Coordinates of C-alpha atoms in Angstrom, one line a residue:
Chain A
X1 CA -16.3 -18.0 -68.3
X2 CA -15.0 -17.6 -65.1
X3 CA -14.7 -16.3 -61.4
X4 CA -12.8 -13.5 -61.3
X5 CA -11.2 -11.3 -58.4
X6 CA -10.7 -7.7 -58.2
X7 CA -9.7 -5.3 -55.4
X8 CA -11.2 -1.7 -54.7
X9 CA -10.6 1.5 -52.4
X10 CA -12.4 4.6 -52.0
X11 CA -12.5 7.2 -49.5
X12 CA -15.0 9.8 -48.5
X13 CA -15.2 13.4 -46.5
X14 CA -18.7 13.4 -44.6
X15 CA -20.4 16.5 -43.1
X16 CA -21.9 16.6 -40.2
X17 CA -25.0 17.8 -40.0
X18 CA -26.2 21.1 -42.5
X19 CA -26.4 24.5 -43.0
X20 CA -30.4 25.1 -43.7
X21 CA -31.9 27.7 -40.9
X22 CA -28.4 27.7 -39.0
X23 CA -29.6 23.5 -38.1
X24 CA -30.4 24.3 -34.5
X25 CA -31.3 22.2 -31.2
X26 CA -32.0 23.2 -28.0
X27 CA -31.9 21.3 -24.7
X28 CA -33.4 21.8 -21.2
X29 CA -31.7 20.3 -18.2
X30 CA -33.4 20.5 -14.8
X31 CA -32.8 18.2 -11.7
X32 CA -35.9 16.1 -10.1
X33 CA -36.3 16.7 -5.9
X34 CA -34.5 13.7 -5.3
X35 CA -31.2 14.9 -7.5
X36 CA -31.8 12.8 -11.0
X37 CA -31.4 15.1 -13.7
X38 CA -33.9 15.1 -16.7
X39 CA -32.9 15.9 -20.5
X40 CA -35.7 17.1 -22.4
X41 CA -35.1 17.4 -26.3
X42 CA -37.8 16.6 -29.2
X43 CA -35.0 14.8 -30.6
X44 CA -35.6 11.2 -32.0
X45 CA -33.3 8.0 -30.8
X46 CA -33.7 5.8 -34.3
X47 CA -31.9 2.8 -32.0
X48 CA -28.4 4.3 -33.1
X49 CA -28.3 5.3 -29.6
X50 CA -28.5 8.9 -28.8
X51 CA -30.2 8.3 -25.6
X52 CA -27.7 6.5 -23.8
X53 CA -24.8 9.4 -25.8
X54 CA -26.8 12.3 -24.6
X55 CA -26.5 10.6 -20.7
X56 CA -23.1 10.4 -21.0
X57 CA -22.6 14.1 -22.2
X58 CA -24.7 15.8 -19.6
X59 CA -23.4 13.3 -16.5
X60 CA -19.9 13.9 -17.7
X61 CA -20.7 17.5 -18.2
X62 CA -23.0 18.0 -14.5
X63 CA -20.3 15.7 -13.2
X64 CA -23.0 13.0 -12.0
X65 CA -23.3 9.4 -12.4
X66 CA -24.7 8.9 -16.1
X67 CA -27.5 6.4 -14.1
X68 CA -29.1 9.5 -12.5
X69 CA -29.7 11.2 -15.9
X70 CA -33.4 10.6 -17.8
X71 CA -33.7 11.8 -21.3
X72 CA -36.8 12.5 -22.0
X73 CA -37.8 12.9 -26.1
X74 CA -41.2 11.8 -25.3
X75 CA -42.8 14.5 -27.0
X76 CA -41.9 16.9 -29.9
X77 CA -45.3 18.9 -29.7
X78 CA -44.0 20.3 -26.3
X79 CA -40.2 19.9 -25.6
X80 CA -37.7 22.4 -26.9
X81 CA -37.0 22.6 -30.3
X82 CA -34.7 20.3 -32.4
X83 CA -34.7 19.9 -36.2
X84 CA -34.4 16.3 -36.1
X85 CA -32.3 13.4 -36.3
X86 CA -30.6 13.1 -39.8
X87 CA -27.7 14.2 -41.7
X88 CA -25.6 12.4 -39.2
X89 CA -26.1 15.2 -36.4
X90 CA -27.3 14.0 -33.2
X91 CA -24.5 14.1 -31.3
X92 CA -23.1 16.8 -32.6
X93 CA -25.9 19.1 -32.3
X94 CA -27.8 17.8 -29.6
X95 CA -24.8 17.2 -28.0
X96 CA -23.8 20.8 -27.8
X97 CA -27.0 21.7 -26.9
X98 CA -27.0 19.5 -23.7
X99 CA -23.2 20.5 -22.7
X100 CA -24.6 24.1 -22.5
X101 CA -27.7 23.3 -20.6
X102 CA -25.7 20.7 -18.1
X103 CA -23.6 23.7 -17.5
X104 CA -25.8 26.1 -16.7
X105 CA -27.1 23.4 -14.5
X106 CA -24.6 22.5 -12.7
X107 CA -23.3 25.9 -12.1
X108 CA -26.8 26.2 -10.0
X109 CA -26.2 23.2 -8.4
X110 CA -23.0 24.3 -7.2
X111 CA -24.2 27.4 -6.1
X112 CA -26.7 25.6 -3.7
X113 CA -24.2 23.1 -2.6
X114 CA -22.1 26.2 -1.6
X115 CA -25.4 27.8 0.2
X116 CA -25.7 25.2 2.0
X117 CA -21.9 24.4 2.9
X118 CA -21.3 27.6 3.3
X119 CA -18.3 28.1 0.8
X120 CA -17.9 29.9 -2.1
X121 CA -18.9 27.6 -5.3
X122 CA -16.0 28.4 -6.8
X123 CA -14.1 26.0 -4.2
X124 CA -16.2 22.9 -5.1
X125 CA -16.1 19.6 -7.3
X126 CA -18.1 16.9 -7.6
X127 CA -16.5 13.2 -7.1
X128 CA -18.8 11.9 -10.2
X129 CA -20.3 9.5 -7.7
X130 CA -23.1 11.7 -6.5
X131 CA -21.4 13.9 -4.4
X132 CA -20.3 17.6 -4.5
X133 CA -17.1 18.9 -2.1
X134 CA -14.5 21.2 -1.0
X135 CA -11.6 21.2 -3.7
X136 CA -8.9 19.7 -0.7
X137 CA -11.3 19.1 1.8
X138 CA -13.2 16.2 1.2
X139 CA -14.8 15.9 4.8
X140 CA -17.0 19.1 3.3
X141 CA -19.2 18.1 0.9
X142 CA -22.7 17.3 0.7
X143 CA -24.6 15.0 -1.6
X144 CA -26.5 15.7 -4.9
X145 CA -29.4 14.1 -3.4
X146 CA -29.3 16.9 -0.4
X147 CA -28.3 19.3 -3.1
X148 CA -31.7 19.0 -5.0
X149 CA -34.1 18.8 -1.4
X150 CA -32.5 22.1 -0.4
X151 CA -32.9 23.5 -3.8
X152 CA -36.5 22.2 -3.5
X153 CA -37.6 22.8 -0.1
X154 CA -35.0 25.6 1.2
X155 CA -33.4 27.6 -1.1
X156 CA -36.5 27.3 -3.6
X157 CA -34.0 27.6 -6.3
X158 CA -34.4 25.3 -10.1
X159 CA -31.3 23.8 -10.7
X160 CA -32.0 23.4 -14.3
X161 CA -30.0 25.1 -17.6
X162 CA -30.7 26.1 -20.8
X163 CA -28.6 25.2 -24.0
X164 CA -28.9 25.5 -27.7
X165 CA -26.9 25.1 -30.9
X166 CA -26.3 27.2 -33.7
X167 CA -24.6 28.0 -36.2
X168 CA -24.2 31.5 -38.3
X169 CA -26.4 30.5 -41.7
X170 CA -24.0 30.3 -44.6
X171 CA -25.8 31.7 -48.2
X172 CA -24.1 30.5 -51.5
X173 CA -21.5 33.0 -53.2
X174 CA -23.2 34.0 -56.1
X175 CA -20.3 33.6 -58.4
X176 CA -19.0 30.5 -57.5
X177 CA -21.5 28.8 -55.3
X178 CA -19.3 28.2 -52.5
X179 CA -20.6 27.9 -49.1
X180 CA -20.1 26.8 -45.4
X181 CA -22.8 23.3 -45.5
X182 CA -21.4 21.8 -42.1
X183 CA -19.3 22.5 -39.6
X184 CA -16.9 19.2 -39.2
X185 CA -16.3 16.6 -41.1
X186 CA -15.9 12.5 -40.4
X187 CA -13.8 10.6 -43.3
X188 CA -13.8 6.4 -44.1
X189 CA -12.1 4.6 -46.6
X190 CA -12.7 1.4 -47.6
X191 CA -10.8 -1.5 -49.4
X192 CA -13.4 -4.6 -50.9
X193 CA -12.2 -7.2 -52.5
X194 CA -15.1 -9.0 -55.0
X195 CA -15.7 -12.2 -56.8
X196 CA -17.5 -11.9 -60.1
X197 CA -18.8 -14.5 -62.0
X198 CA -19.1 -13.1 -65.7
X199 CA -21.0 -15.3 -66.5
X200 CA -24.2 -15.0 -64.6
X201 CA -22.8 -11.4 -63.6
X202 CA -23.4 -11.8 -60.0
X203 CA -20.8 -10.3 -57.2
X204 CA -20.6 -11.4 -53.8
X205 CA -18.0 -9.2 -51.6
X206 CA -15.2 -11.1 -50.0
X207 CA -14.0 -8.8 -47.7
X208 CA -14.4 -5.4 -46.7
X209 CA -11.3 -3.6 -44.8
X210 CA -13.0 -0.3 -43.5
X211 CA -11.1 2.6 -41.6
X212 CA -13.5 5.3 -40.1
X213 CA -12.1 8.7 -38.6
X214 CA -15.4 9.9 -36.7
X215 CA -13.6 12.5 -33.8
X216 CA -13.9 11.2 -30.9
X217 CA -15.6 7.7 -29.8
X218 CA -17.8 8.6 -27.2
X219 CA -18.9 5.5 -26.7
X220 CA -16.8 2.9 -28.6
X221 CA -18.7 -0.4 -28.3
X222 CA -21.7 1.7 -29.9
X223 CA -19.5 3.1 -32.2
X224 CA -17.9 -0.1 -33.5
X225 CA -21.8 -1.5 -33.6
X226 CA -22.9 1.6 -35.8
X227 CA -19.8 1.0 -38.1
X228 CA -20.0 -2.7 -38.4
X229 CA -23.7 -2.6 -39.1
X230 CA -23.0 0.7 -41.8
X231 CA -20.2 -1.4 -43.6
X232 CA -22.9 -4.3 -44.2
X233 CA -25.7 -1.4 -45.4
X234 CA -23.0 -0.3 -47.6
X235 CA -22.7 -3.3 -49.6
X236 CA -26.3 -3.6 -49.5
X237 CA -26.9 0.0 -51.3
X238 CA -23.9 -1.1 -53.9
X239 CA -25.2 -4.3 -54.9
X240 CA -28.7 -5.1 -53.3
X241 CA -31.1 -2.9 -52.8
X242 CA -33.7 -1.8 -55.8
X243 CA -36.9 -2.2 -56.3
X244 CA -36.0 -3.0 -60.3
X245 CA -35.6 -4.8 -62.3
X246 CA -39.5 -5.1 -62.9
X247 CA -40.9 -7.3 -65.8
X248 CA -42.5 -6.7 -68.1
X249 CA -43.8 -3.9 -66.3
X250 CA -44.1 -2.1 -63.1
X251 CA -46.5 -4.1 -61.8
X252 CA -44.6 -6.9 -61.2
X253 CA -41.7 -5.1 -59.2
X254 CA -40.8 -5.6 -55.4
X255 CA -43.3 -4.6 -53.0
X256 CA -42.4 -6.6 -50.2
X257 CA -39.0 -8.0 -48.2
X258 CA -39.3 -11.4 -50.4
X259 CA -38.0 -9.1 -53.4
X260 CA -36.7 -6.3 -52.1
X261 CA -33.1 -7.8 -51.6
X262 CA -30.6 -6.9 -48.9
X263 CA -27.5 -9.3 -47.9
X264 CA -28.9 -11.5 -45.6
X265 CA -26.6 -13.2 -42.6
X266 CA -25.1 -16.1 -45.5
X267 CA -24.1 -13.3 -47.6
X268 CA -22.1 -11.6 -45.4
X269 CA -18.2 -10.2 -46.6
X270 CA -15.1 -11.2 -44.1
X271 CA -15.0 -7.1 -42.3
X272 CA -12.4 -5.2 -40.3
X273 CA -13.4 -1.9 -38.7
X274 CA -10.5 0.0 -37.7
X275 CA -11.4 3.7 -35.7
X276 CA -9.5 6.9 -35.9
X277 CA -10.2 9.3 -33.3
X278 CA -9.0 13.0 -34.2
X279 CA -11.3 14.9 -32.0
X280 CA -13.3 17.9 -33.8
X281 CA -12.9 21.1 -32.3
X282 CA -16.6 22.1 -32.2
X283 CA -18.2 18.9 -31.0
X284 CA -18.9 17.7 -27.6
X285 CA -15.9 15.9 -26.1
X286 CA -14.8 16.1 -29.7
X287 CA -17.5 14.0 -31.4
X288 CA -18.2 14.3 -34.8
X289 CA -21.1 12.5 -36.6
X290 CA -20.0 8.7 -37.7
X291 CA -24.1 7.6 -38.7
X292 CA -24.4 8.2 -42.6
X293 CA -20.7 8.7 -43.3
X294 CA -20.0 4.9 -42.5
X295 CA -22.3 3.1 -45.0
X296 CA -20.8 5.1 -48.0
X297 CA -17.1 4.6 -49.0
X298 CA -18.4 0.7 -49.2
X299 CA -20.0 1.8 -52.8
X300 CA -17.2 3.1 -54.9
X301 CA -14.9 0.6 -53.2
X302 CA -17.2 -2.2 -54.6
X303 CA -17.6 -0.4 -58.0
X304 CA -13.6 -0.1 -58.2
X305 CA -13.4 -3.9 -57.1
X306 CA -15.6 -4.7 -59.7
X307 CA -13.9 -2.8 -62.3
X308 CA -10.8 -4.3 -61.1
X309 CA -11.8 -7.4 -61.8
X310 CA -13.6 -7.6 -64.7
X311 CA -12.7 -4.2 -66.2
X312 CA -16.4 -2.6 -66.6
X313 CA -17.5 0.8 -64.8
X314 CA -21.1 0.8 -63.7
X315 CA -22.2 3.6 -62.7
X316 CA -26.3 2.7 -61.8
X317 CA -26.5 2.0 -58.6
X318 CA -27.3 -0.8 -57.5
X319 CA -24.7 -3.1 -59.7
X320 CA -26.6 -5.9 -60.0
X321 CA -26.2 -9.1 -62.0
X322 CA -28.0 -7.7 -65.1
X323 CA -26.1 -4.5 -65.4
X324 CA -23.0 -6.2 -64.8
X325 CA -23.4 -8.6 -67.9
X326 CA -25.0 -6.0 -70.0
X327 CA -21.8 -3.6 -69.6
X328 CA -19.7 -7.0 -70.2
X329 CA -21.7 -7.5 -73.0
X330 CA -20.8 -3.5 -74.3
X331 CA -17.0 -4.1 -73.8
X332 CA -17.2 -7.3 -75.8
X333 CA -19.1 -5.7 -79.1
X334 CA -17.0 -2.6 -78.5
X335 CA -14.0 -4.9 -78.0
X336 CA -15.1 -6.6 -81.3
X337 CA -15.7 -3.6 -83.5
Chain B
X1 CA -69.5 -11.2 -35.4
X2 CA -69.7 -14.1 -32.8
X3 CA -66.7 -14.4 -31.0
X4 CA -64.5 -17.4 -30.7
X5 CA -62.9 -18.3 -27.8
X6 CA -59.0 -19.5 -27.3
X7 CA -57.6 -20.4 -24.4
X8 CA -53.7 -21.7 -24.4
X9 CA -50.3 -21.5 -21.9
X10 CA -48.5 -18.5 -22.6
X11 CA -45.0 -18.4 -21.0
X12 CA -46.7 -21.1 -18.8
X13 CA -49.8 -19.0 -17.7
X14 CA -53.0 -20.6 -18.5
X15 CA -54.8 -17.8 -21.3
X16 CA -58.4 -17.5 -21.9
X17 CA -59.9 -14.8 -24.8
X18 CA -62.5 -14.1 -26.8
X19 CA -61.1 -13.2 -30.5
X20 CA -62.7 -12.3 -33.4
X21 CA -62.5 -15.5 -35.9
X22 CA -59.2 -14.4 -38.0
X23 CA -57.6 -12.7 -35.6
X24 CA -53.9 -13.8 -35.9
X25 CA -51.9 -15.1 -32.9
X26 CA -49.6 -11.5 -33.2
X27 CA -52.9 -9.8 -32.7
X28 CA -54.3 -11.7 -29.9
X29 CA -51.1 -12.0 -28.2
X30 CA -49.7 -8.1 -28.5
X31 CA -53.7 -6.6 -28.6
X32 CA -55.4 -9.0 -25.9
X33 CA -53.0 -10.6 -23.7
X34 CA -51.2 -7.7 -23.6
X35 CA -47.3 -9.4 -24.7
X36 CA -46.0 -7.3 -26.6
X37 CA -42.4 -8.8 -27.0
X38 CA -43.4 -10.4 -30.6
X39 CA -43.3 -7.0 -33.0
X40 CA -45.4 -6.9 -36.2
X41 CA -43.0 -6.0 -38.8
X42 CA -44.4 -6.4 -42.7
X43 CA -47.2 -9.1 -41.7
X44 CA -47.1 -11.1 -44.4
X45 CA -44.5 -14.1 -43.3
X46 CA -41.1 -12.5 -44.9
X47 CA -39.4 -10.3 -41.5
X48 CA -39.9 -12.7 -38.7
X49 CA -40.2 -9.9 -36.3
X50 CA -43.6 -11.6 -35.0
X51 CA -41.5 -15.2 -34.2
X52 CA -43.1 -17.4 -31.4
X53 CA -42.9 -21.2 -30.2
X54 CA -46.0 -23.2 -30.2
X55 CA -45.8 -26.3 -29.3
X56 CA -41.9 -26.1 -29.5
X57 CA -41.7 -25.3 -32.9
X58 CA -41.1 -21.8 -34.5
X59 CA -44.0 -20.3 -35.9
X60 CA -44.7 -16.8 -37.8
X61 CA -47.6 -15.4 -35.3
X62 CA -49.0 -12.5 -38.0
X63 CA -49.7 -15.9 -40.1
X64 CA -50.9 -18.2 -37.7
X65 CA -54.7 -18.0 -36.6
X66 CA -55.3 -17.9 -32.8
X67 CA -58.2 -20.1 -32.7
X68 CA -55.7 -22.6 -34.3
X69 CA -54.0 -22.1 -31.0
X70 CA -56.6 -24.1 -28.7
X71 CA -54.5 -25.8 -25.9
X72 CA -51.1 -25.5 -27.3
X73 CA -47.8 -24.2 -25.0
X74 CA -47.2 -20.6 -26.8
X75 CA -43.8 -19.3 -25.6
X76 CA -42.3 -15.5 -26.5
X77 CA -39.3 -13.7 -25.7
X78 CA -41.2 -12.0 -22.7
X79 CA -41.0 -15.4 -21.1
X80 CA -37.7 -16.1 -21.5
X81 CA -36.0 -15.1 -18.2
X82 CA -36.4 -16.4 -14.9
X83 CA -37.6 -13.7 -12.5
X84 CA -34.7 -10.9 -13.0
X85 CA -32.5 -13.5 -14.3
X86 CA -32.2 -12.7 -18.7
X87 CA -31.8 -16.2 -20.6
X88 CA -28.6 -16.6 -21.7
X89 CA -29.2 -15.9 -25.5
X90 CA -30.7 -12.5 -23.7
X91 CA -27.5 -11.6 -21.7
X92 CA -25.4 -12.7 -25.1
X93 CA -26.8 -10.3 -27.1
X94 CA -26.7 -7.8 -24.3
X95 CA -23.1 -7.9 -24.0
X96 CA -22.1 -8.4 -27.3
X97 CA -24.2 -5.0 -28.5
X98 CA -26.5 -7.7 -31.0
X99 CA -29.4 -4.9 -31.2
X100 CA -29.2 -1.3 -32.6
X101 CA -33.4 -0.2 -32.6
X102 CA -34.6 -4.1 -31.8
X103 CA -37.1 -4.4 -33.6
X104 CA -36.2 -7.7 -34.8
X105 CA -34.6 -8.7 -31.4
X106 CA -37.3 -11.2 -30.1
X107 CA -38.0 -12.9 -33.5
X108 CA -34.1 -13.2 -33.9
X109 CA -34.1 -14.8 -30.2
X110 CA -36.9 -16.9 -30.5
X111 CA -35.1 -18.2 -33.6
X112 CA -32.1 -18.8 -31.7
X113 CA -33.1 -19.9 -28.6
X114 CA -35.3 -22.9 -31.1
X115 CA -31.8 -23.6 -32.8
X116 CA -29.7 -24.0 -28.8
X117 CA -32.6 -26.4 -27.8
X118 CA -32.7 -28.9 -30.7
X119 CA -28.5 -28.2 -30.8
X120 CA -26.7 -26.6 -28.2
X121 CA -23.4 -27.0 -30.0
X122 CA -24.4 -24.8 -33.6
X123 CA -21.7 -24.6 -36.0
X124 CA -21.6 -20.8 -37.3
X125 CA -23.5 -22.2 -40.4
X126 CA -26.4 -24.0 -38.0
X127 CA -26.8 -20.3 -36.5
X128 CA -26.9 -18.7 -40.4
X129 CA -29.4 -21.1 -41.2
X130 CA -31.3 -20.2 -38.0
X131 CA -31.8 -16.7 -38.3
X132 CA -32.3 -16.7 -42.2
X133 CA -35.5 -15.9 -41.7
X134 CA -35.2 -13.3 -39.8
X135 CA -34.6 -9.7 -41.6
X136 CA -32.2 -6.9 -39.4
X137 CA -32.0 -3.5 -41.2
X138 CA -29.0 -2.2 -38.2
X139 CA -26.8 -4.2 -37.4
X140 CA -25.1 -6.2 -40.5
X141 CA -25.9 -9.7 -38.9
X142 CA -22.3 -10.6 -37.6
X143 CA -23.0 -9.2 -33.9
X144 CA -26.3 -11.4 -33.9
X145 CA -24.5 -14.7 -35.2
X146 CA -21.6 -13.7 -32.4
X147 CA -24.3 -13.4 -29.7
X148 CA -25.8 -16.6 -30.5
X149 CA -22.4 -18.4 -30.8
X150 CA -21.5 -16.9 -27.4
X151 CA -24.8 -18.1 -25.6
X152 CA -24.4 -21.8 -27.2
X153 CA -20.3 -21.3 -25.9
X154 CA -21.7 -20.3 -22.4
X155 CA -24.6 -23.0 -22.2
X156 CA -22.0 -25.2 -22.8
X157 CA -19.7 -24.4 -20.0
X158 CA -22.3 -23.9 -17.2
X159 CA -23.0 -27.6 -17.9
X160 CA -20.0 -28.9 -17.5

């Protein structure tokens, strides 16, 4: 009986987002009197941080400080349309959605700016810093706060947009099944290295060296947060979390967090992220979806480890001590036979 | 049913209520003093989302009974900074991205900031230990032991 070491890889392709009803969003974008700029969407922030994404896409996009945007998801009874956060699409989808709308938006906003500067808008930029001028002629410009009263109060013009994503629905081939699920796609790999004790059958992960490709980054430290976290949920679905075994009957099973088991902060594996950024051509700024794809590739590598190590493939998720020493217990009488 | 009244400091206000007898300290706190910085996660005693101080000591608040509360100091993470100024624990996991939804944010500070005052200099075990009771479903842990490492590192250098 011993302690014995094995080492693991697996990779993985993950879509972003799906194919059902074309998976659309839309997005409205309209500016407040004073020149903030509200986002409303009836999508959900689930604390992966869409919110502070979505900011950065439409002030990048308007060309505004990212402090004078609000999104608003407040309510999905009245705010345009979105078919929810999941399948890893948030900033994907409602990403797109909002680069349209902030488009539309700023085009508007331009257009007044030129009104009132009496240029053609096709001459102006905006500095980023709340200000819109003349391309070479930076004594001519005229803030977005002045922008929005004389949009208000003068011009009576909204400077507000409209944006929405879609894609063409994609049906199944009849003969072969094949279709179009996603648009792009975000790949991980993983290497773990395990400890199992074949005795007791437990596993504890000693490391985990994890290399995401997710497009681009748009906003690394909450990237690197959503991958370090994933990495740790991935172990967590390979080894941890079940509410069995239950004995001698249902009855007794988990029902609450003393049971249910997930690595707490003793159990955690030594972890390296590493980020690839191979921007996707249909995502704003080239983001793809990193949210589901990056607690995956952990499993199979931990299975491989495992099998490495002490030469059993389960394939029950999760690989917990029991299963572990029952397949041990197969190769042996197998092994003896 | 008669009413009980409970009066204690909260974040070093004096607090007076009348609770029904039962109600827990979460309740009273979140439902009648209107704090809502201690969350009520599973309410039995096993997420540690609902962590307070009374008395200086950590204590579950969906276990403890308010009337048991009579004349105690009761401190949350809602009384944690000074003015506009966040605790240090506050800034720490701030900067160091320690919270992904935050749900378990104030229970995990509470526990931390009871670990920095009994020992200011925690060994990465010491903040393990700490937060053990404490259950994060986002962020995998290691940015919360960081943060609290980084606020015992910065504690430690503003005194000197």
């Amino acid at each position: 009986m011993a302690l014995r070491r094995g080492r693991g890889v697996a990779a993985v392709n993950y879509p972003t987002g799906m194919n059902l009803g074309g998976d659309p969003t839309q997005a409205l974008v309209h500016s407040t009197p004073t020149g903030s700029f509200m986002v409303t969407l009836s999508s959900v922030d689930l604390g992966q941080g869409l919110r502070t994404v979505i900011a950065q896409i439409c002030a990048e996009t308007m060309g505004v400080p990212t402090e004078s945007v609000t999104i608003d998801t407040a309510d999905t009874d009245t705010g345009p349309h979105c078919m929810g956060t999941f399948a890893s699409r948030g900033t994907h989808r409602v990403g797109n959605a909002v680069v349209q709308a902030a488009r539309e938006a700023r085009q508007v906003m331009l257009e007044v700016a030129a009104e009132e500067l009496e240029v053609d808008p096709a001459d102006l930029e905006t500095d980023g810093q709340g200000n819109i001028r003349v391309k070479g002629a930076s004594n001519l410009n005229i803030s977005i706060f002045d922008t929005a009263l004389a949009a208000h109060f003068k011009q009576g013009r909204s400077i507000s947009g409209r944006g929405m994503f879609l894609v063409p629905r994609s049906y199944p081939e009849t003969e072969t099944g094949a279709m179009k699920p996603s648009t792009c796609y975000a790949h991980a790999c993983t290497v773990a290295e395990v400890e199992v004790d074949d005795e007791t059958g437990e596993v504890s992960v000693l490391s985990v060296k994890n290399v995401f490709e997710i497009g681009r980054a748009l906003n690394p430290k909450m990237v690197e947060q959503q991958l370090i976290g994933g990495s740790w949920m991935g172990i967590s679905h390979a080894l941890y979390e079940t509410t069995e075994p239950y004995y001698p009957n249902r009855t007794q099973g988990p029902r609450d967090y003393n049971a249910y088991l997930m690595p707490g902060p003793g159990d955690l594996a030594e972890t390296e992220i590493a980020v690839l950024e191979r921007p996707s051509g249909d995502g704003p700024f080239g983001a793809k979806g990193p949210g589901e794809m990056c607690a995956n590739p952990q499993i199979p590598a931990v299975a491989n480890a495992i099998f490495d190590a002490v030469g059993v493939r389960v394939d029950t998720l999760p690989i917990t001590p029991e299963r572990v020493l029952r397949a041990l217990k197969e190769m042996e009488a197998a092994g003896a036979g | 049913m008669a009413k009980i009244p409970v009066q204690f400091t909260l974040n070093g206000s004096e607090r007076a209520e009348f609770v029904e007898s039962g109600t827990t300290l979460l309740a009273a706190l979140r439902d009648k003093m209107g704090d809502t910085s201690p969350k009520g996660g599973c309410h039995q005693g096993t997420c540690g989302a609902c962590t307070v101080m009374v008395d200086g000591e950590l204590r579950l608040s969906c276990l403890t009974m308010a009337e048991t509360c009579n004349g105690a100091h009761i401190r949350t993470t809602a009384g944690l900074a000074n003015g506009e100024v966040l605790h240090p624990l506050q800034r720490a996991f701030e900067n160091g991205f320690a919270a992904q939804c935050g749900f378990c944010t104030p229970g995990m500070i509470m526990a931390a900031a009871a670990l920095l005052e009994r020992n200011p200099n925690p060994s990465r075990d010491d903040v393990v230990e700490a937060i053990s009771g404490n259950i994060c479903r986002c962020t995998g842990y290691e940015p919360i032991i960081q943060a609290v490492l980084s606020a015992a590192r910065a504690n430690s250098t503003s005194a000197a």
